[in-house]
Amino acid sequence: MRQFFAILLLFTTSASLANTPTTIHWLMVDLAPFRLMHGPEQGKGSSDQMEQMLIKLLPQYQHQSRFVSFERREVLHADPSALYCSFGVLANADRKAKMQLSIPAAVVMHIALATVRGSALSQQLQQGGVADLQQLLSQGKFTGLLEKGRSYAPVIEQAQQNSRGLLAERSFMENNPVDLLLAGRIDFLIDYPHRISYLQSRSRQPLLDLDYYQIAGAEGRAATYVACSKHPKAAEVITAVNQQLLQLWPDPLYQKHMLSWYDDESKKQLQQLIGHIQQHLVDDTAKTSAPAGDAKAKTPSQ
């Protein structure tokens, strides 16, 4: 009899565990205005609001949010013991190897070089309009700043590694980097232009106009993704995420959140990319769902 109850308890426990919903641990980093973690604007960042729309469409899972540093996020995404996911992650070779990535979840303007209008650096860059970081840093007279722990385009990472300290890395959580730029302690800052504008609106320094320059070798616009650690349930979750993202892309509210905090010119450029991605997703879905040999499902190669 005792053995019977032990077997029954084991069966009941196993059944209970099998019915427990998978928990998605959503990792959040302090990256305003994508993420707004404090003050009256808390939760109103673009990624904040898009992520919440996605979560509402995934009621079959439990959801927990966790604030982490950029460095800690990368460590956790390499840990398959729990299902760690992030919304709005840029793709690179390292992340593709250690994470499970969704279809595109959003679009962003790529980061640029910002410097004070009228400065010696701005006058020099105006001649070409594009910043060649390797050439710029080789002059040895300008200093710049990157946010520590983030992923950048290869051309930027290579320039930083060869900069002999002229392009430094620092956490932006401790001090507003725009304060350093406006105070003349650095010559340039590399980040998303709308992020720099947001940080400038919180700066304690006198207001100065900034000029932005595209970085040679870095794309002008990019897609971001939902990324999950390679947990046993990751493939299932990403499949569910993809299904809901296909529904969210045409949603005017989702697009409104995606484009929030950008200026009008950037919104126009990003709307073109949104249209391109939407069409690409529609074409891919048609190819996947159409029966073999269905000529109507074929689309021209690009």
PDB file of C-alpha atoms in Angstrom:
ATOM      1  CA  MET A   1       0.000   0.000   0.000  1.00  0.00           C
ATOM      2  CA  ARG A   2       2.820   2.392   0.897  1.00  0.00           C
ATOM      3  CA  GLN A   3       4.478   1.679  -2.451  1.00  0.00           C
ATOM      4  CA  PHE A   4       1.162   2.406  -4.233  1.00  0.00           C
ATOM      5  CA  PHE A   5       0.850   5.841  -2.593  1.00  0.00           C
ATOM      6  CA  ALA A   6       4.486   6.630  -3.421  1.00  0.00           C
ATOM      7  CA  ILE A   7       3.850   5.823  -7.086  1.00  0.00           C
ATOM      8  CA  LEU A   8       0.616   7.844  -7.025  1.00  0.00           C
ATOM      9  CA  LEU A   9       2.413  10.841  -5.473  1.00  0.00           C
ATOM     10  CA  LEU A  10       5.165  10.623  -8.086  1.00  0.00           C
ATOM     11  CA  PHE A  11       2.593  10.468 -10.893  1.00  0.00           C
ATOM     12  CA  THR A  12       0.624  13.415  -9.482  1.00  0.00           C
ATOM     13  CA  THR A  13       3.773  15.509  -9.051  1.00  0.00           C
ATOM     14  CA  SER A  14       4.944  14.717 -12.580  1.00  0.00           C
ATOM     15  CA  ALA A  15       1.529  15.596 -14.020  1.00  0.00           C
ATOM     16  CA  SER A  16       1.494  18.861 -12.058  1.00  0.00           C
ATOM     17  CA  LEU A  17       4.951  19.824 -13.341  1.00  0.00           C
ATOM     18  CA  ALA A  18       3.926  18.938 -16.886  1.00  0.00           C
ATOM     19  CA  ASN A  19       0.959  21.297 -16.635  1.00  0.00           C
ATOM     20  CA  THR A  20       2.979  24.193 -15.190  1.00  0.00           C
ATOM     21  CA  PRO A  21       3.264  26.969 -17.807  1.00  0.00           C
ATOM     22  CA  THR A  22       6.720  27.762 -19.117  1.00  0.00           C
ATOM     23  CA  THR A  23       8.151  30.925 -17.563  1.00  0.00           C
ATOM     24  CA  ILE A  24       9.760  33.514 -19.819  1.00  0.00           C
ATOM     25  CA  HIS A  25      12.227  35.719 -17.961  1.00  0.00           C
ATOM     26  CA  TRP A  26      12.223  39.006 -19.881  1.00  0.00           C
ATOM     27  CA  LEU A  27      15.543  40.825 -19.459  1.00  0.00           C
ATOM     28  CA  MET A  28      15.467  44.621 -19.481  1.00  0.00           C
ATOM     29  CA  VAL A  29      18.421  47.001 -19.790  1.00  0.00           C
ATOM     30  CA  ASP A  30      18.426  50.726 -19.101  1.00  0.00           C
ATOM     31  CA  LEU A  31      18.431  52.116 -22.640  1.00  0.00           C
ATOM     32  CA  ALA A  32      16.249  55.223 -22.829  1.00  0.00           C
ATOM     33  CA  PRO A  33      14.112  55.952 -24.744  1.00  0.00           C
ATOM     34  CA  PHE A  34      13.756  52.292 -25.780  1.00  0.00           C
ATOM     35  CA  ARG A  35      13.434  51.455 -22.095  1.00  0.00           C
ATOM     36  CA  LEU A  36      12.305  54.034 -19.571  1.00  0.00           C
ATOM     37  CA  MET A  37      12.961  52.594 -16.139  1.00  0.00           C
ATOM     38  CA  HIS A  38      12.382  55.578 -13.860  1.00  0.00           C
ATOM     39  CA  GLY A  39      10.272  58.682 -13.286  1.00  0.00           C
ATOM     40  CA  PRO A  40       6.918  59.733 -14.745  1.00  0.00           C
ATOM     41  CA  GLU A  41       7.791  58.217 -18.155  1.00  0.00           C
ATOM     42  CA  GLN A  42       8.489  54.772 -16.701  1.00  0.00           C
ATOM     43  CA  GLY A  43       7.198  52.032 -18.976  1.00  0.00           C
ATOM     44  CA  LYS A  44       6.581  54.407 -21.900  1.00  0.00           C
ATOM     45  CA  GLY A  45       9.688  53.566 -23.908  1.00  0.00           C
ATOM     46  CA  SER A  46       9.237  52.162 -27.388  1.00  0.00           C
ATOM     47  CA  SER A  47      10.437  48.662 -26.456  1.00  0.00           C
ATOM     48  CA  ASP A  48       8.472  48.780 -23.187  1.00  0.00           C
ATOM     49  CA  GLN A  49       5.196  49.262 -25.012  1.00  0.00           C
ATOM     50  CA  MET A  50       5.835  46.884 -27.917  1.00  0.00           C
ATOM     51  CA  GLU A  51       6.955  44.163 -25.533  1.00  0.00           C
ATOM     52  CA  GLN A  52       3.771  44.531 -23.467  1.00  0.00           C
ATOM     53  CA  MET A  53       1.640  44.188 -26.607  1.00  0.00           C
ATOM     54  CA  LEU A  54       3.497  40.978 -27.441  1.00  0.00           C
ATOM     55  CA  ILE A  55       3.228  39.555 -23.917  1.00  0.00           C
ATOM     56  CA  LYS A  56      -0.553  40.040 -23.901  1.00  0.00           C
ATOM     57  CA  LEU A  57      -0.724  37.778 -26.953  1.00  0.00           C
ATOM     58  CA  LEU A  58       1.212  35.006 -25.169  1.00  0.00           C
ATOM     59  CA  PRO A  59      -1.092  34.060 -22.251  1.00  0.00           C
ATOM     60  CA  GLN A  60       0.006  30.421 -22.395  1.00  0.00           C
ATOM     61  CA  TYR A  61       3.284  31.417 -20.731  1.00  0.00           C
ATOM     62  CA  GLN A  62       4.179  32.966 -17.395  1.00  0.00           C
ATOM     63  CA  HIS A  63       6.097  36.227 -17.723  1.00  0.00           C
ATOM     64  CA  GLN A  64       8.616  37.739 -15.334  1.00  0.00           C
ATOM     65  CA  SER A  65      10.623  40.922 -15.918  1.00  0.00           C
ATOM     66  CA  ARG A  66      14.175  41.355 -14.668  1.00  0.00           C
ATOM     67  CA  PHE A  67      16.427  44.424 -14.847  1.00  0.00           C
ATOM     68  CA  VAL A  68      20.051  43.600 -15.723  1.00  0.00           C
ATOM     69  CA  SER A  69      23.180  45.311 -17.030  1.00  0.00           C
ATOM     70  CA  PHE A  70      24.259  44.907 -20.655  1.00  0.00           C
ATOM     71  CA  GLU A  71      27.079  42.578 -19.603  1.00  0.00           C
ATOM     72  CA  ARG A  72      24.774  40.429 -17.454  1.00  0.00           C
ATOM     73  CA  ARG A  73      22.247  40.147 -20.280  1.00  0.00           C
ATOM     74  CA  GLU A  74      24.865  38.613 -22.570  1.00  0.00           C
ATOM     75  CA  VAL A  75      25.870  36.122 -19.850  1.00  0.00           C
ATOM     76  CA  LEU A  76      22.282  35.041 -19.181  1.00  0.00           C
ATOM     77  CA  HIS A  77      21.509  34.638 -22.871  1.00  0.00           C
ATOM     78  CA  ALA A  78      24.272  32.025 -22.986  1.00  0.00           C
ATOM     79  CA  ASP A  79      22.692  30.137 -20.056  1.00  0.00           C
ATOM     80  CA  PRO A  80      20.231  27.419 -21.220  1.00  0.00           C
ATOM     81  CA  SER A  81      19.127  26.511 -17.678  1.00  0.00           C
ATOM     82  CA  ALA A  82      16.284  29.082 -17.825  1.00  0.00           C
ATOM     83  CA  LEU A  83      14.359  30.750 -20.616  1.00  0.00           C
ATOM     84  CA  TYR A  84      15.875  34.251 -20.740  1.00  0.00           C
ATOM     85  CA  CYS A  85      14.457  36.456 -23.499  1.00  0.00           C
ATOM     86  CA  SER A  86      14.986  40.058 -24.557  1.00  0.00           C
ATOM     87  CA  PHE A  87      12.949  42.306 -26.816  1.00  0.00           C
ATOM     88  CA  GLY A  88      14.677  44.556 -29.347  1.00  0.00           C
ATOM     89  CA  VAL A  89      18.077  42.879 -29.711  1.00  0.00           C
ATOM     90  CA  LEU A  90      20.366  43.523 -32.675  1.00  0.00           C
ATOM     91  CA  ALA A  91      21.674  40.395 -34.401  1.00  0.00           C
ATOM     92  CA  ASN A  92      25.337  39.544 -34.823  1.00  0.00           C
ATOM     93  CA  ALA A  93      27.304  36.325 -35.418  1.00  0.00           C
ATOM     94  CA  ASP A  94      27.935  35.694 -31.715  1.00  0.00           C
ATOM     95  CA  ARG A  95      24.290  36.136 -30.758  1.00  0.00           C
ATOM     96  CA  LYS A  96      23.076  33.956 -33.607  1.00  0.00           C
ATOM     97  CA  ALA A  97      25.354  31.183 -32.309  1.00  0.00           C
ATOM     98  CA  LYS A  98      24.265  31.283 -28.670  1.00  0.00           C
ATOM     99  CA  MET A  99      20.658  32.552 -28.869  1.00  0.00           C
ATOM    100  CA  GLN A 100      17.406  31.666 -30.589  1.00  0.00           C
ATOM    101  CA  LEU A 101      16.237  34.670 -32.638  1.00  0.00           C
ATOM    102  CA  SER A 102      12.757  35.566 -33.857  1.00  0.00           C
ATOM    103  CA  ILE A 103      11.721  37.175 -37.106  1.00  0.00           C
ATOM    104  CA  PRO A 104      12.240  40.985 -37.029  1.00  0.00           C
ATOM    105  CA  ALA A 105      10.381  42.581 -34.130  1.00  0.00           C
ATOM    106  CA  ALA A 106      11.128  46.267 -34.782  1.00  0.00           C
ATOM    107  CA  VAL A 107      13.313  48.713 -36.719  1.00  0.00           C
ATOM    108  CA  VAL A 108      15.792  51.320 -35.527  1.00  0.00           C
ATOM    109  CA  MET A 109      17.942  54.032 -37.009  1.00  0.00           C
ATOM    110  CA  HIS A 110      21.553  52.966 -36.686  1.00  0.00           C
ATOM    111  CA  ILE A 111      23.846  54.738 -34.283  1.00  0.00           C
ATOM    112  CA  ALA A 112      25.815  57.788 -35.417  1.00  0.00           C
ATOM    113  CA  LEU A 113      28.624  60.048 -34.285  1.00  0.00           C
ATOM    114  CA  ALA A 114      27.468  63.176 -32.450  1.00  0.00           C
ATOM    115  CA  THR A 115      29.617  66.253 -31.862  1.00  0.00           C
ATOM    116  CA  VAL A 116      28.986  69.851 -30.867  1.00  0.00           C
ATOM    117  CA  ARG A 117      27.999  72.051 -33.812  1.00  0.00           C
ATOM    118  CA  GLY A 118      30.830  74.412 -34.743  1.00  0.00           C
ATOM    119  CA  SER A 119      33.498  72.339 -32.993  1.00  0.00           C
ATOM    120  CA  ALA A 120      36.789  71.539 -34.707  1.00  0.00           C
ATOM    121  CA  LEU A 121      35.626  67.979 -35.268  1.00  0.00           C
ATOM    122  CA  SER A 122      32.312  69.050 -36.778  1.00  0.00           C
ATOM    123  CA  GLN A 123      34.071  71.447 -39.157  1.00  0.00           C
ATOM    124  CA  GLN A 124      36.405  68.664 -40.258  1.00  0.00           C
ATOM    125  CA  LEU A 125      33.603  66.123 -40.810  1.00  0.00           C
ATOM    126  CA  GLN A 126      31.461  68.584 -42.762  1.00  0.00           C
ATOM    127  CA  GLN A 127      33.909  68.281 -45.643  1.00  0.00           C
ATOM    128  CA  GLY A 128      32.938  64.644 -46.248  1.00  0.00           C
ATOM    129  CA  GLY A 129      29.715  64.258 -44.317  1.00  0.00           C
ATOM    130  CA  VAL A 130      30.648  60.744 -43.163  1.00  0.00           C
ATOM    131  CA  ALA A 131      32.836  59.778 -40.220  1.00  0.00           C
ATOM    132  CA  ASP A 132      35.622  57.282 -40.930  1.00  0.00           C
ATOM    133  CA  LEU A 133      36.418  56.192 -37.368  1.00  0.00           C
ATOM    134  CA  GLN A 134      39.728  54.510 -38.138  1.00  0.00           C
ATOM    135  CA  GLN A 135      41.018  57.569 -39.965  1.00  0.00           C
ATOM    136  CA  LEU A 136      39.588  59.949 -37.376  1.00  0.00           C
ATOM    137  CA  LEU A 137      41.176  58.187 -34.402  1.00  0.00           C
ATOM    138  CA  SER A 138      44.506  57.805 -36.212  1.00  0.00           C
ATOM    139  CA  GLN A 139      44.894  61.587 -36.024  1.00  0.00           C
ATOM    140  CA  GLY A 140      45.273  61.264 -32.254  1.00  0.00           C
ATOM    141  CA  LYS A 141      43.549  64.536 -31.405  1.00  0.00           C
ATOM    142  CA  PHE A 142      39.890  63.646 -30.850  1.00  0.00           C
ATOM    143  CA  THR A 143      38.402  61.569 -28.049  1.00  0.00           C
ATOM    144  CA  GLY A 144      35.082  59.755 -28.031  1.00  0.00           C
ATOM    145  CA  LEU A 145      32.833  57.606 -25.878  1.00  0.00           C
ATOM    146  CA  LEU A 146      30.801  54.393 -26.256  1.00  0.00           C
ATOM    147  CA  GLU A 147      28.415  52.742 -23.818  1.00  0.00           C
ATOM    148  CA  LYS A 148      30.052  49.731 -22.192  1.00  0.00           C
ATOM    149  CA  GLY A 149      28.660  46.252 -22.746  1.00  0.00           C
ATOM    150  CA  ARG A 150      26.630  46.890 -25.886  1.00  0.00           C
ATOM    151  CA  SER A 151      27.013  45.364 -29.334  1.00  0.00           C
ATOM    152  CA  TYR A 152      28.164  47.635 -32.170  1.00  0.00           C
ATOM    153  CA  ALA A 153      28.774  47.273 -35.888  1.00  0.00           C
ATOM    154  CA  PRO A 154      32.118  45.499 -36.583  1.00  0.00           C
ATOM    155  CA  VAL A 155      33.684  48.666 -38.005  1.00  0.00           C
ATOM    156  CA  ILE A 156      32.980  50.485 -34.721  1.00  0.00           C
ATOM    157  CA  GLU A 157      34.229  47.643 -32.513  1.00  0.00           C
ATOM    158  CA  GLN A 158      37.436  47.359 -34.551  1.00  0.00           C
ATOM    159  CA  ALA A 159      38.042  51.102 -34.319  1.00  0.00           C
ATOM    160  CA  GLN A 160      37.510  50.999 -30.549  1.00  0.00           C
ATOM    161  CA  GLN A 161      39.974  48.135 -30.120  1.00  0.00           C
ATOM    162  CA  ASN A 162      42.630  50.026 -32.105  1.00  0.00           C
ATOM    163  CA  SER A 163      41.924  53.450 -30.611  1.00  0.00           C
ATOM    164  CA  ARG A 164      44.697  53.446 -27.965  1.00  0.00           C
ATOM    165  CA  GLY A 165      42.170  54.714 -25.436  1.00  0.00           C
ATOM    166  CA  LEU A 166      40.878  57.579 -27.572  1.00  0.00           C
ATOM    167  CA  LEU A 167      37.493  55.851 -27.935  1.00  0.00           C
ATOM    168  CA  ALA A 168      36.623  54.841 -24.384  1.00  0.00           C
ATOM    169  CA  GLU A 169      33.815  52.688 -22.961  1.00  0.00           C
ATOM    170  CA  ARG A 170      31.793  53.704 -19.935  1.00  0.00           C
ATOM    171  CA  SER A 171      28.499  52.844 -18.276  1.00  0.00           C
ATOM    172  CA  PHE A 172      25.931  55.540 -19.036  1.00  0.00           C
ATOM    173  CA  MET A 173      23.929  54.627 -15.920  1.00  0.00           C
ATOM    174  CA  GLU A 174      26.352  56.481 -13.663  1.00  0.00           C
ATOM    175  CA  ASN A 175      26.701  59.760 -15.549  1.00  0.00           C
ATOM    176  CA  ASN A 176      24.893  61.364 -18.451  1.00  0.00           C
ATOM    177  CA  PRO A 177      27.386  61.087 -21.357  1.00  0.00           C
ATOM    178  CA  VAL A 178      25.925  64.178 -23.034  1.00  0.00           C
ATOM    179  CA  ASP A 179      27.128  66.219 -20.037  1.00  0.00           C
ATOM    180  CA  LEU A 180      30.690  65.200 -20.927  1.00  0.00           C
ATOM    181  CA  LEU A 181      30.184  66.125 -24.584  1.00  0.00           C
ATOM    182  CA  LEU A 182      28.651  69.532 -23.872  1.00  0.00           C
ATOM    183  CA  ALA A 183      31.296  70.298 -21.242  1.00  0.00           C
ATOM    184  CA  GLY A 184      34.066  69.632 -23.775  1.00  0.00           C
ATOM    185  CA  ARG A 185      35.510  66.650 -21.896  1.00  0.00           C
ATOM    186  CA  ILE A 186      35.064  64.458 -24.990  1.00  0.00           C
ATOM    187  CA  ASP A 187      34.858  65.434 -28.653  1.00  0.00           C
ATOM    188  CA  PHE A 188      32.229  62.971 -29.812  1.00  0.00           C
ATOM    189  CA  LEU A 189      29.695  60.443 -28.650  1.00  0.00           C
ATOM    190  CA  ILE A 190      28.531  57.345 -30.538  1.00  0.00           C
ATOM    191  CA  ASP A 191      24.921  56.287 -30.013  1.00  0.00           C
ATOM    192  CA  TYR A 192      21.441  56.425 -31.505  1.00  0.00           C
ATOM    193  CA  PRO A 193      20.660  60.064 -32.386  1.00  0.00           C
ATOM    194  CA  HIS A 194      17.237  59.954 -30.723  1.00  0.00           C
ATOM    195  CA  ARG A 195      18.825  58.452 -27.586  1.00  0.00           C
ATOM    196  CA  ILE A 196      21.369  61.267 -27.491  1.00  0.00           C
ATOM    197  CA  SER A 197      18.541  63.808 -27.925  1.00  0.00           C
ATOM    198  CA  TYR A 198      16.676  62.214 -25.029  1.00  0.00           C
ATOM    199  CA  LEU A 199      19.770  62.294 -22.805  1.00  0.00           C
ATOM    200  CA  GLN A 200      20.464  65.887 -23.838  1.00  0.00           C
ATOM    201  CA  SER A 201      16.992  66.874 -22.640  1.00  0.00           C
ATOM    202  CA  ARG A 202      18.088  65.580 -19.200  1.00  0.00           C
ATOM    203  CA  SER A 203      21.523  67.214 -19.294  1.00  0.00           C
ATOM    204  CA  ARG A 204      22.681  69.689 -16.669  1.00  0.00           C
ATOM    205  CA  GLN A 205      24.907  71.501 -19.156  1.00  0.00           C
ATOM    206  CA  PRO A 206      23.928  74.612 -21.162  1.00  0.00           C
ATOM    207  CA  LEU A 207      21.980  73.683 -24.295  1.00  0.00           C
ATOM    208  CA  LEU A 208      24.135  73.446 -27.419  1.00  0.00           C
ATOM    209  CA  ASP A 209      23.251  72.233 -30.910  1.00  0.00           C
ATOM    210  CA  LEU A 210      24.710  68.901 -31.981  1.00  0.00           C
ATOM    211  CA  ASP A 211      25.627  67.595 -35.419  1.00  0.00           C
ATOM    212  CA  TYR A 212      25.224  63.915 -36.332  1.00  0.00           C
ATOM    213  CA  TYR A 213      27.345  62.047 -38.852  1.00  0.00           C
ATOM    214  CA  GLN A 214      26.877  58.616 -40.366  1.00  0.00           C
ATOM    215  CA  ILE A 215      29.701  56.226 -39.556  1.00  0.00           C
ATOM    216  CA  ALA A 216      31.378  54.768 -42.640  1.00  0.00           C
ATOM    217  CA  GLY A 217      30.767  51.032 -42.881  1.00  0.00           C
ATOM    218  CA  ALA A 218      27.770  51.002 -40.527  1.00  0.00           C
ATOM    219  CA  GLU A 219      24.230  50.579 -41.846  1.00  0.00           C
ATOM    220  CA  GLY A 220      21.827  53.500 -41.695  1.00  0.00           C
ATOM    221  CA  ARG A 221      18.898  51.436 -40.412  1.00  0.00           C
ATOM    222  CA  ALA A 222      18.523  47.994 -38.865  1.00  0.00           C
ATOM    223  CA  ALA A 223      16.040  45.427 -37.614  1.00  0.00           C
ATOM    224  CA  THR A 224      15.873  44.176 -34.039  1.00  0.00           C
ATOM    225  CA  TYR A 225      14.643  40.813 -32.768  1.00  0.00           C
ATOM    226  CA  VAL A 226      13.332  38.869 -29.797  1.00  0.00           C
ATOM    227  CA  ALA A 227      16.234  36.748 -28.553  1.00  0.00           C
ATOM    228  CA  CYS A 228      16.044  33.807 -26.142  1.00  0.00           C
ATOM    229  CA  SER A 229      18.642  31.595 -24.505  1.00  0.00           C
ATOM    230  CA  LYS A 230      18.776  28.096 -26.000  1.00  0.00           C
ATOM    231  CA  HIS A 231      16.535  26.558 -23.349  1.00  0.00           C
ATOM    232  CA  PRO A 232      14.691  23.323 -24.308  1.00  0.00           C
ATOM    233  CA  LYS A 233      11.507  25.389 -24.723  1.00  0.00           C
ATOM    234  CA  ALA A 234      13.158  28.188 -26.721  1.00  0.00           C
ATOM    235  CA  ALA A 235      12.197  26.913 -30.177  1.00  0.00           C
ATOM    236  CA  GLU A 236       8.556  26.535 -29.121  1.00  0.00           C
ATOM    237  CA  VAL A 237       8.480  30.021 -27.599  1.00  0.00           C
ATOM    238  CA  ILE A 238      10.133  31.656 -30.605  1.00  0.00           C
ATOM    239  CA  THR A 239       7.611  29.943 -32.892  1.00  0.00           C
ATOM    240  CA  ALA A 240       4.777  31.401 -30.787  1.00  0.00           C
ATOM    241  CA  VAL A 241       6.485  34.811 -30.753  1.00  0.00           C
ATOM    242  CA  ASN A 242       6.842  34.751 -34.540  1.00  0.00           C
ATOM    243  CA  GLN A 243       3.155  33.967 -34.992  1.00  0.00           C
ATOM    244  CA  GLN A 244       2.188  36.967 -32.879  1.00  0.00           C
ATOM    245  CA  LEU A 245       4.736  39.308 -34.467  1.00  0.00           C
ATOM    246  CA  LEU A 246       3.145  38.600 -37.844  1.00  0.00           C
ATOM    247  CA  GLN A 247      -0.114  39.889 -36.356  1.00  0.00           C
ATOM    248  CA  LEU A 248       1.518  42.894 -34.684  1.00  0.00           C
ATOM    249  CA  TRP A 249       3.465  44.313 -37.637  1.00  0.00           C
ATOM    250  CA  PRO A 250       0.365  45.714 -39.431  1.00  0.00           C
ATOM    251  CA  ASP A 251      -1.097  47.055 -36.166  1.00  0.00           C
ATOM    252  CA  PRO A 252      -1.050  50.918 -36.254  1.00  0.00           C
ATOM    253  CA  LEU A 253      -0.559  51.075 -32.471  1.00  0.00           C
ATOM    254  CA  TYR A 254       2.441  48.745 -32.623  1.00  0.00           C
ATOM    255  CA  GLN A 255       3.997  50.872 -35.359  1.00  0.00           C
ATOM    256  CA  LYS A 256       3.232  54.024 -33.392  1.00  0.00           C
ATOM    257  CA  HIS A 257       5.153  52.676 -30.396  1.00  0.00           C
ATOM    258  CA  MET A 258       7.981  51.547 -32.694  1.00  0.00           C
ATOM    259  CA  LEU A 259       8.388  55.062 -34.119  1.00  0.00           C
ATOM    260  CA  SER A 260       7.884  56.933 -30.857  1.00  0.00           C
ATOM    261  CA  TRP A 261      10.731  59.222 -29.733  1.00  0.00           C
ATOM    262  CA  TYR A 262      12.009  59.687 -33.311  1.00  0.00           C
ATOM    263  CA  ASP A 263      11.922  62.980 -35.215  1.00  0.00           C
ATOM    264  CA  ASP A 264       9.747  63.317 -38.306  1.00  0.00           C
ATOM    265  CA  GLU A 265      12.555  62.723 -40.816  1.00  0.00           C
ATOM    266  CA  SER A 266      13.664  59.519 -39.087  1.00  0.00           C
ATOM    267  CA  LYS A 267      10.053  58.325 -38.945  1.00  0.00           C
ATOM    268  CA  LYS A 268       9.764  58.703 -42.738  1.00  0.00           C
ATOM    269  CA  GLN A 269      12.911  56.633 -43.293  1.00  0.00           C
ATOM    270  CA  LEU A 270      11.842  53.964 -40.836  1.00  0.00           C
ATOM    271  CA  GLN A 271       8.355  53.729 -42.332  1.00  0.00           C
ATOM    272  CA  GLN A 272       9.984  52.721 -45.627  1.00  0.00           C
ATOM    273  CA  LEU A 273      11.887  49.962 -43.836  1.00  0.00           C
ATOM    274  CA  ILE A 274       8.704  48.873 -42.014  1.00  0.00           C
ATOM    275  CA  GLY A 275       6.943  48.500 -45.363  1.00  0.00           C
ATOM    276  CA  HIS A 276       9.841  46.504 -46.778  1.00  0.00           C
ATOM    277  CA  ILE A 277       9.955  44.128 -43.805  1.00  0.00           C
ATOM    278  CA  GLN A 278       6.180  43.669 -43.798  1.00  0.00           C
ATOM    279  CA  GLN A 279       6.207  42.716 -47.481  1.00  0.00           C
ATOM    280  CA  HIS A 280       9.134  40.368 -46.932  1.00  0.00           C
ATOM    281  CA  LEU A 281       7.320  38.651 -44.040  1.00  0.00           C
ATOM    282  CA  VAL A 282       4.132  38.334 -46.091  1.00  0.00           C
ATOM    283  CA  ASP A 283       6.059  36.788 -48.989  1.00  0.00           C
ATOM    284  CA  ASP A 284       7.873  34.356 -46.693  1.00  0.00           C
ATOM    285  CA  THR A 285       4.591  33.334 -45.050  1.00  0.00           C
ATOM    286  CA  ALA A 286       2.996  32.737 -48.453  1.00  0.00           C
ATOM    287  CA  LYS A 287       5.917  30.571 -49.545  1.00  0.00           C
ATOM    288  CA  THR A 288       5.792  28.545 -46.339  1.00  0.00           C
ATOM    289  CA  SER A 289       2.023  28.002 -46.284  1.00  0.00           C
ATOM    290  CA  ALA A 290       1.462  27.335 -50.011  1.00  0.00           C
ATOM    291  CA  PRO A 291       1.226  23.714 -51.249  1.00  0.00           C
ATOM    292  CA  ALA A 292       4.190  22.402 -53.203  1.00  0.00           C
ATOM    293  CA  GLY A 293       3.956  23.290 -56.896  1.00  0.00           C
ATOM    294  CA  ASP A 294       1.520  26.175 -56.315  1.00  0.00           C
ATOM    295  CA  ALA A 295       2.696  28.717 -58.904  1.00  0.00           C
ATOM    296  CA  LYS A 296       0.628  31.472 -57.325  1.00  0.00           C
ATOM    297  CA  ALA A 297       2.706  31.334 -54.168  1.00  0.00           C
ATOM    298  CA  LYS A 298       5.961  32.095 -55.972  1.00  0.00           C
ATOM    299  CA  THR A 299       7.457  35.559 -55.608  1.00  0.00           C
ATOM    300  CA  PRO A 300      10.228  37.203 -57.619  1.00  0.00           C
ATOM    301  CA  SER A 301      13.715  36.808 -56.186  1.00  0.00           C
ATOM    302  CA  GLN A 302      15.308  39.913 -54.826  1.00  0.00           C
TER     303      GLN A 302
END
